[in-house]
Amino acid sequence: MNRWKTLVVLGTAQFLMVLDASVMNVSISQLVEDFDTEVTAIQAVITLYTLVMAAFMLTGGRLGDMYGRRRVFVVGLVVYAVGSGLTAVAPTVGVLALGWSVIEGLGAALVLPALAALVAGTYQGRDRAVAYGVVGGLAGAGIAVGPLLGGWVTTYLTWRLVFAGEVVLVVAILCLMRWVPPQPPPERRPRLDVAGVVLSASGLAVVVLAVLQSGSWGWVQPRNPPFTVLGFAPTLFAVALGGALIYAFCLHERHREGKGLDPLVSLALFDNRTLRAGLATLFNQNTVLLGLFFVIPLYLQVVQGLDAFETGLRLLPVSITMLAASMSGSLLLRFASPRTIVRAGLLVLVAATLWLIAVIGPELSGGSFAGAMALLGIGMGMLASQLGNTVQSSVRQEERSEAGGLQYTAQNLGSSLGTALIGAILIGALATSVTSRIENDPRVSAAVAEQAGVRVEAGLSFVPADQVAAALAAQPEVPPEEAAAVVESYQDAQINGLKAAVLACTGITAAAVLFTRRLPAVRGSTAGPADSRGPGADG
């Protein structure tokens, strides 16, 4: 039993890292009201949180190599607690973004790579598979508890108490750090590649920012951007700039390695086929997961009018089944290889998202919606049960901090792009659908249709239909019957936008199957560093 004490500490930290993200997702409507802002502003705050983590995960992994993983883990928890405390008292959206998105994001970027490396360094063989299954399961537990706890606290007390409680939980974890054994010190202390940090963080930030703003900027034809480039929307130019910065980062890292200097991350790791497959699948998994967990609460709260607690109850099936499937990782390995389990999980996800598309409508079908959510959790849990262990088991001991940094970079880059991309698809589909419906509705005059088109071009928000009705009622030049027709068109467009966003998740999930070929194909084990390179890695 003593050997599992370490897992209690590390698993609780993993639970903590997931908890507040799921709280934010079910509290979107309350946050919009409390800060007198729009959904897109809260979407930006959520995206910034995962982006900060993605941008600095490699740095966090390298700092673990430099100063010791256990020490960096502790420092990261302290930083995280400071961010949680500031979030709990945030008076404005700006302070919320500073406390939650930036400071907590930086703390998590220190904690998570160290956590992955500490699990890998503490456990071996089947114990390691069990440990990663438990860590994945506790991440699922965070997703399970977050919507329900956060929903109840948000509805009946205040969401701020969740972040105050996180400070207390961090203190408890720090008191139990004696259960985490010291790790062997590095043979030598590497230097931090500051230029690599700047290039990688800037490149990722620019790409995600462009995708996040694509709904209001437009992809090619400008909608409402702050500026244009040669008459076109700046979105694709910003994506290209971000890609160029990432390419420059890769050239810089190869140059440093060629000179015998310490890179931020060794690009030779990407010769590891198993590692590449695991990272790509993690990226796709989190793109879909966070995209759906942004869209579904909007459907439940904005379209169906549920409060945060009711939303948490509706999300409970996905949380329970994800927890159960995540915890069953070592059991599944007795019957199938990691590759087979991951592929089966992706197919389950495709089925769940298609079911969800069929369920989304003006009226909430409780039983069918719960079934789709439960199936979604099974698919996500099957992936979570395998991918963390696959990534860490594919590298050598001295590469585990770098691999942990890459692992959580892939996850959080997927999370930030998932929230940004799926949110942009939702708003884009909403704008296209509402414009088309109003223009083709014979009940709406040309003057009102033109006015609606101008409003859509200026930027459209995903808001309850009664807010649209109230705004139209305040305009005496719009007759009541035309106002009712516009509201009806907006409601229909909301459903179309939600379905389009979930369909995009289906496509991403289906495409993820293409990246699974190099995952371990031997039942009951994952590929080790010796067999993850070269022709025999396919199994």
XYZ file of C-alpha atoms in Angstrom:
539
model
C 0.000 0.000 0.000
C 2.867 2.401 0.796
C 3.999 2.401 -2.819
C 0.680 3.961 -3.839
C 0.971 6.927 -1.473
C 2.883 8.813 -4.146
C -0.006 8.253 -6.517
C -2.418 9.817 -4.005
C -0.445 13.078 -4.147
C 0.156 13.089 -7.909
C -3.375 11.969 -8.727
C -4.878 14.688 -6.525
C -2.775 17.266 -8.362
C -4.015 15.940 -11.701
C -7.594 16.137 -10.413
C -6.987 19.756 -9.398
C -5.614 20.728 -12.818
C -8.804 19.513 -14.518
C -11.361 20.679 -11.953
C -11.533 24.401 -12.571
C -11.587 24.111 -16.382
C -14.772 22.057 -16.158
C -16.179 24.531 -13.590
C -15.618 27.381 -16.053
C -17.409 25.516 -18.833
C -20.646 25.074 -16.865
C -20.450 28.611 -15.439
C -20.266 30.428 -18.788
C -23.708 32.028 -18.508
C -23.123 33.143 -14.902
C -19.706 34.576 -15.775
C -21.250 36.514 -18.665
C -23.811 37.962 -16.240
C -21.383 38.638 -13.372
C -18.876 40.482 -15.551
C -21.467 42.065 -17.864
C -19.715 40.674 -20.938
C -20.353 38.301 -23.869
C -19.855 34.583 -24.454
C -16.952 35.312 -26.797
C -15.067 37.083 -23.977
C -15.385 34.033 -21.693
C -14.430 31.811 -24.645
C -11.264 33.908 -24.967
C -10.489 33.493 -21.249
C -10.925 29.693 -21.468
C -8.804 29.538 -24.622
C -6.076 31.703 -23.072
C -5.819 29.334 -20.077
C -5.097 26.287 -22.227
C -2.925 28.353 -24.589
C -0.666 29.549 -21.753
C -0.269 25.945 -20.646
C 0.477 24.760 -24.188
C 2.952 27.575 -24.816
C 4.993 26.948 -21.662
C 4.745 23.174 -21.148
C 8.086 22.585 -22.903
C 9.640 25.228 -20.662
C 8.120 23.553 -17.607
C 9.557 20.201 -18.655
C 13.014 21.705 -19.182
C 12.917 23.466 -15.790
C 12.180 20.062 -14.241
C 15.383 18.748 -15.810
C 17.320 21.752 -14.564
C 16.129 22.017 -10.962
C 14.552 18.648 -10.203
C 11.047 17.464 -11.008
C 9.883 17.281 -7.417
C 11.021 20.846 -6.676
C 9.444 22.262 -9.840
C 6.233 20.354 -9.035
C 6.062 22.132 -5.644
C 6.839 25.570 -7.094
C 4.181 25.042 -9.757
C 1.578 24.214 -7.110
C 2.383 27.416 -5.219
C 2.067 29.509 -8.389
C -1.205 27.745 -9.169
C -2.565 28.538 -5.708
C -1.695 32.232 -6.131
C -3.629 32.265 -9.413
C -6.595 30.493 -7.830
C -6.707 33.007 -4.990
C -6.649 35.941 -7.414
C -9.368 34.333 -9.540
C -11.580 33.908 -6.478
C -11.613 37.671 -5.890
C -11.432 38.863 -9.527
C -13.508 42.080 -9.968
C -13.214 42.226 -13.774
C -12.725 39.959 -16.788
C -9.171 41.277 -17.074
C -8.268 40.174 -13.548
C -10.048 36.856 -14.157
C -7.848 36.328 -17.218
C -4.714 37.274 -15.253
C -5.452 35.010 -12.290
C -6.967 32.017 -14.044
C -5.657 32.078 -17.591
C -2.138 33.395 -17.005
C -0.983 32.657 -13.448
C -2.830 29.347 -13.023
C -1.821 28.415 -16.575
C 1.849 29.020 -15.766
C 1.532 27.011 -12.559
C -0.019 24.105 -14.438
C 2.784 24.312 -17.042
C 5.250 23.632 -14.220
C 3.174 20.964 -12.463
C 2.023 18.718 -15.314
C 5.321 17.773 -17.055
C 6.868 17.124 -13.641
C 3.820 15.048 -12.671
C 4.119 12.857 -15.783
C 7.827 12.326 -15.187
C 7.331 11.608 -11.464
C 4.762 8.902 -12.229
C 7.090 7.327 -14.803
C 10.066 7.558 -12.462
C 8.240 6.076 -9.460
C 6.495 3.093 -11.091
C 7.646 0.408 -13.507
C 5.986 -2.209 -15.718
C 2.365 -3.034 -14.939
C 2.393 -0.708 -11.906
C 3.130 2.160 -14.280
C 0.207 1.210 -16.513
C -2.037 1.091 -13.443
C -0.666 4.443 -12.227
C -1.352 6.164 -15.537
C -4.786 4.601 -15.627
C -5.507 6.048 -12.179
C -4.126 9.472 -13.179
C -6.300 9.405 -16.285
C -9.218 8.273 -14.163
C -8.727 11.130 -11.728
C -8.623 13.532 -14.661
C -11.969 11.991 -15.568
C -13.066 12.472 -11.959
C -12.212 16.156 -12.253
C -14.399 16.335 -15.322
C -17.061 14.415 -13.397
C -17.012 16.488 -10.220
C -16.335 19.828 -11.917
C -19.662 20.309 -13.714
C -21.726 19.009 -10.794
C -19.841 20.703 -7.956
C -19.180 23.843 -9.949
C -22.763 23.937 -11.166
C -24.188 23.589 -7.662
C -21.817 26.152 -6.136
C -22.356 28.583 -9.037
C -26.144 28.285 -8.875
C -26.674 28.369 -5.137
C -23.547 30.154 -3.829
C -20.860 31.574 -6.121
C -18.325 30.107 -8.537
C -15.631 31.996 -6.631
C -15.773 29.454 -3.788
C -14.433 26.725 -6.100
C -11.204 28.668 -6.626
C -10.901 29.494 -2.942
C -11.287 25.764 -2.263
C -8.477 25.024 -4.710
C -6.094 27.044 -2.563
C -6.990 24.825 0.397
C -6.489 21.689 -1.713
C -3.033 22.869 -2.819
C -2.043 23.393 0.823
C -3.173 19.815 1.582
C -1.105 18.439 -1.317
C 1.974 20.351 -0.154
C 1.577 18.882 3.346
C 1.731 15.378 1.832
C 4.762 15.950 -0.417
C 6.853 13.742 1.859
C 5.034 10.817 0.226
C 6.677 11.642 -3.112
C 10.170 10.090 -3.140
C 13.104 12.210 -4.287
C 14.143 11.592 -7.891
C 17.762 10.964 -8.958
C 19.460 14.302 -9.718
C 20.404 14.985 -13.361
C 23.973 14.116 -14.332
C 24.356 17.743 -15.393
C 22.092 20.790 -15.299
C 21.039 21.879 -18.796
C 20.660 25.544 -19.715
C 17.307 27.105 -20.564
C 16.907 28.028 -24.231
C 15.306 31.471 -23.815
C 15.087 32.170 -27.552
C 13.373 28.807 -28.018
C 10.841 29.701 -25.309
C 10.029 33.005 -27.044
C 9.748 31.494 -30.545
C 7.620 28.504 -29.522
C 5.285 30.503 -27.264
C 4.869 33.290 -29.831
C 4.179 30.888 -32.687
C 1.545 28.930 -30.790
C -0.064 32.099 -29.423
C -0.419 33.721 -32.858
C -1.957 30.584 -34.429
C -4.502 30.108 -31.642
C -5.344 33.824 -31.516
C -6.044 33.815 -35.256
C -8.325 30.784 -34.997
C -10.088 32.243 -31.944
C -10.822 35.515 -33.773
C -11.738 33.920 -37.099
C -15.441 34.055 -36.237
C -15.389 37.851 -36.008
C -12.503 38.590 -38.400
C -13.571 36.192 -41.147
C -11.245 33.684 -42.832
C -10.863 35.345 -46.248
C -13.461 38.074 -46.685
C -13.211 40.511 -43.765
C -16.156 40.702 -41.375
C -15.179 43.020 -38.560
C -11.372 42.799 -38.155
C -9.238 45.542 -36.572
C -7.351 45.779 -39.881
C -7.141 44.075 -43.267
C -4.200 42.780 -45.309
C -4.421 43.645 -49.009
C -8.164 43.843 -48.564
C -8.424 40.371 -47.017
C -9.168 39.282 -43.441
C -5.956 38.960 -41.378
C -6.797 35.436 -40.124
C -4.872 33.325 -42.640
C -1.947 35.772 -42.607
C -1.758 35.453 -38.812
C -1.859 31.643 -39.075
C 0.972 31.813 -41.621
C 2.977 34.092 -39.303
C 2.493 31.670 -36.421
C 3.567 28.779 -38.648
C 6.687 30.709 -39.671
C 7.583 31.346 -36.027
C 7.172 27.640 -35.212
C 9.339 26.760 -38.230
C 11.953 29.247 -37.017
C 11.783 27.557 -33.605
C 12.534 24.178 -35.214
C 15.502 25.629 -37.149
C 16.765 27.270 -33.972
C 16.528 24.011 -32.013
C 18.415 22.072 -34.701
C 21.079 24.790 -34.771
C 21.548 24.591 -30.993
C 21.767 20.810 -31.075
C 24.281 21.013 -33.923
C 26.477 23.284 -31.788
C 26.197 20.971 -28.792
C 23.986 23.385 -26.834
C 20.888 22.396 -24.846
C 17.677 22.779 -26.880
C 14.312 23.512 -25.305
C 13.215 20.137 -26.677
C 15.260 17.642 -28.643
C 13.681 17.324 -32.084
C 15.268 13.861 -32.291
C 12.404 12.744 -30.046
C 10.112 13.080 -33.057
C 12.007 10.224 -34.730
C 10.216 8.083 -32.150
C 7.199 6.784 -34.066
C 5.257 5.651 -31.028
C 5.748 9.024 -29.360
C 4.579 10.859 -32.487
C 1.454 8.707 -32.735
C 0.634 9.197 -29.051
C 1.092 12.972 -29.234
C -1.024 13.312 -32.382
C -3.836 11.275 -30.842
C -3.681 13.268 -27.591
C -3.917 16.485 -29.607
C -6.992 15.269 -31.478
C -8.629 13.877 -28.333
C -8.384 17.200 -26.495
C -9.445 19.227 -29.526
C -12.671 17.234 -29.598
C -13.155 17.054 -25.810
C -12.742 20.778 -25.117
C -14.630 21.719 -28.268
C -17.599 19.645 -27.137
C -17.353 20.851 -23.534
C -17.583 24.414 -24.828
C -20.498 23.757 -27.201
C -22.670 21.456 -25.075
C -22.978 23.814 -22.053
C -24.001 26.573 -24.492
C -26.750 24.317 -25.830
C -27.966 23.477 -22.341
C -27.730 26.972 -20.852
C -28.360 29.379 -23.737
C -30.803 27.339 -25.837
C -32.483 25.238 -23.143
C -32.229 27.819 -20.359
C -30.767 25.469 -17.728
C -28.762 26.865 -14.836
C -25.205 25.787 -14.000
C -26.275 23.012 -11.600
C -28.808 21.585 -14.043
C -26.101 21.682 -16.700
C -23.770 19.744 -14.406
C -26.456 17.093 -13.880
C -26.930 16.719 -17.656
C -23.154 16.256 -18.064
C -22.935 13.664 -15.284
C -23.272 10.596 -17.596
C -20.196 11.569 -19.642
C -18.265 12.193 -16.447
C -19.158 8.863 -14.807
C -18.472 6.710 -17.869
C -15.226 8.547 -18.639
C -14.012 7.918 -15.094
C -14.936 4.223 -15.279
C -13.368 3.687 -18.718
C -10.196 5.570 -17.736
C -9.717 3.442 -14.631
C -10.044 0.232 -16.639
C -6.861 0.777 -18.670
C -4.814 -2.110 -17.264
C -7.815 -4.463 -17.501
C -8.370 -3.586 -21.168
C -4.714 -4.362 -21.909
C -5.345 -8.013 -20.994
C -7.635 -8.361 -23.982
C -6.341 -5.922 -26.591
C -3.327 -3.836 -27.589
C -3.148 -0.073 -26.940
C -3.624 0.521 -30.668
C -6.814 -1.525 -30.772
C -8.189 0.121 -27.609
C -7.490 3.626 -28.935
C -9.028 2.868 -32.325
C -12.095 1.400 -30.679
C -12.353 4.482 -28.463
C -12.222 6.769 -31.510
C -14.975 4.789 -33.235
C -17.098 5.029 -30.084
C -16.515 8.801 -30.119
C -17.634 9.048 -33.746
C -20.838 7.177 -32.869
C -21.394 9.406 -29.814
C -20.997 12.671 -31.745
C -23.330 11.485 -34.526
C -25.882 10.538 -31.858
C -25.440 13.965 -30.285
C -26.099 15.698 -33.626
C -29.361 13.747 -33.915
C -30.355 14.695 -30.354
C -29.661 18.451 -30.494
C -32.927 20.255 -31.150
C -35.259 22.952 -29.818
C -36.553 20.532 -27.182
C -34.205 18.610 -24.912
C -34.693 14.843 -25.141
C -33.446 13.815 -21.706
C -32.976 10.066 -22.118
C -31.414 10.197 -25.572
C -29.135 13.079 -24.595
C -27.957 11.150 -21.515
C -27.225 8.103 -23.695
C -25.118 10.164 -26.101
C -23.230 11.682 -23.174
C -22.571 8.276 -21.617
C -21.232 6.918 -24.917
C -19.048 9.996 -25.317
C -17.519 9.368 -21.883
C -16.743 5.734 -22.729
C -14.852 6.749 -25.864
C -12.901 9.498 -24.102
C -12.087 7.223 -21.190
C -10.728 4.496 -23.474
C -8.295 7.009 -24.961
C -7.314 8.455 -21.583
C -6.603 4.963 -20.233
C -3.828 4.348 -22.777
C -2.240 7.479 -24.212
C -0.354 8.847 -21.194
C 1.341 5.510 -20.502
C 2.059 5.026 -24.212
C 3.863 8.368 -24.457
C 5.949 7.936 -21.302
C 6.780 4.285 -21.955
C 8.091 5.084 -25.429
C 11.070 7.129 -24.174
C 14.113 6.615 -21.981
C 14.350 7.725 -18.345
C 16.361 10.847 -19.168
C 13.827 11.895 -21.825
C 10.734 11.740 -19.629
C 10.577 15.421 -18.652
C 10.792 16.418 -22.305
C 8.203 13.778 -23.200
C 5.956 15.026 -20.387
C 6.295 18.562 -21.705
C 5.403 17.395 -25.213
C 2.514 15.305 -23.867
C 0.840 18.202 -22.104
C 1.747 20.642 -24.881
C -0.159 18.414 -27.313
C -3.094 18.108 -24.910
C -3.370 21.801 -24.125
C -2.694 22.969 -27.665
C -5.558 20.665 -28.653
C -7.666 22.133 -25.842
C -7.025 25.748 -26.824
C -7.533 25.084 -30.535
C -10.612 22.991 -29.735
C -12.263 25.819 -27.824
C -11.168 28.406 -30.398
C -11.840 26.417 -33.585
C -15.111 24.767 -32.583
C -16.311 28.054 -31.089
C -15.430 29.852 -34.337
C -17.255 27.217 -36.399
C -20.280 27.618 -34.134
C -20.383 31.414 -34.546
C -19.635 31.219 -38.276
C -22.402 28.689 -38.897
C -24.787 30.724 -36.726
C -24.068 33.888 -38.723
C -24.424 32.166 -42.107
C -27.631 30.395 -41.147
C -29.377 33.361 -39.545
C -28.576 35.624 -42.506
C -29.836 33.073 -45.007
C -33.035 32.385 -43.096
C -33.924 36.041 -42.592
C -33.245 36.910 -46.236
C -35.440 34.035 -47.463
C -38.275 34.567 -44.993
C -41.229 36.279 -46.767
C -42.456 37.576 -43.382
C -39.376 39.809 -43.060
C -39.184 43.031 -45.082
C -36.111 43.942 -47.111
C -35.335 46.860 -44.780
C -35.348 44.658 -41.646
C -33.365 41.937 -43.449
C -30.745 44.500 -44.466
C -30.543 45.824 -40.905
C -30.101 42.266 -39.581
C -27.361 41.624 -42.153
C -25.464 44.704 -41.012
C -25.738 43.545 -37.382
C -24.452 40.070 -38.283
C -21.493 41.530 -40.192
C -20.600 43.662 -37.176
C -20.305 40.525 -35.040
C -22.866 38.052 -33.777
C -23.062 36.602 -30.268
C -24.547 33.313 -29.095
C -27.189 34.628 -26.688
C -30.618 33.444 -25.466
C -33.437 34.083 -27.925
C -35.291 36.240 -25.386
C -32.387 38.723 -25.459
C -32.792 38.989 -29.230
C -36.535 39.495 -28.756
C -35.946 42.218 -26.143
C -33.469 44.011 -28.414
C -35.967 43.963 -31.298
C -38.802 45.120 -29.052
C -36.716 48.206 -28.226
C -36.736 49.155 -31.917
C -40.204 50.596 -32.733
C -39.456 50.579 -36.485
C -39.513 46.737 -36.460
C -43.130 45.451 -36.491
C -43.905 42.760 -33.870
C -44.674 40.084 -36.516
C -41.317 40.702 -38.232
C -39.519 40.681 -34.891
C -41.087 37.297 -34.097
C -39.923 35.953 -37.480
C -36.351 37.176 -36.856
C -36.300 35.547 -33.405
C -37.560 32.272 -34.905
C -34.830 32.418 -37.562
C -32.230 33.052 -34.847
C -33.425 30.063 -32.821
C -33.258 27.774 -35.855
C -29.804 29.140 -36.710
C -28.603 28.357 -33.176
C -29.482 24.688 -33.635
C -27.777 24.637 -37.048
C -24.658 26.236 -35.584
C -24.496 23.713 -32.750
C -24.921 20.798 -35.136
C -22.181 22.175 -37.421
C -19.800 22.498 -34.469
C -20.440 18.924 -33.296
C -20.102 17.658 -36.891
C -16.645 19.271 -37.024
C -15.769 17.278 -33.879
C -16.931 14.124 -35.672
C -14.623 14.864 -38.594
C -11.622 15.515 -36.329
C -12.275 12.252 -34.464
C -12.520 10.233 -37.671
C -9.296 11.801 -38.981
C -7.514 10.880 -35.720
C -7.721 7.184 -36.662
C -5.115 7.894 -39.358
C -2.542 8.760 -36.677
C -2.875 5.526 -34.686
C -0.884 3.197 -36.945
C 2.328 3.542 -34.923
C 0.736 2.915 -31.526
C 1.857 -0.326 -29.806
C 0.144 -3.362 -31.292
C 1.183 -5.945 -28.666
C -1.556 -6.965 -26.252
C -0.858 -6.323 -22.580
C 2.005 -3.862 -23.030
C 3.111 -0.559 -24.451
C 6.147 0.032 -26.610
C 9.327 0.791 -24.748
C 12.086 3.065 -25.960
C 13.952 0.210 -27.559
C 11.164 -0.741 -29.933
C 9.655 2.634 -30.723
C 12.078 3.547 -33.500
C 12.725 1.793 -36.729
C 10.828 -0.613 -38.945
C 9.655 -2.957 -36.249
C 7.747 -0.366 -34.306
C 4.449 -1.088 -35.916
C 4.011 -4.409 -34.203
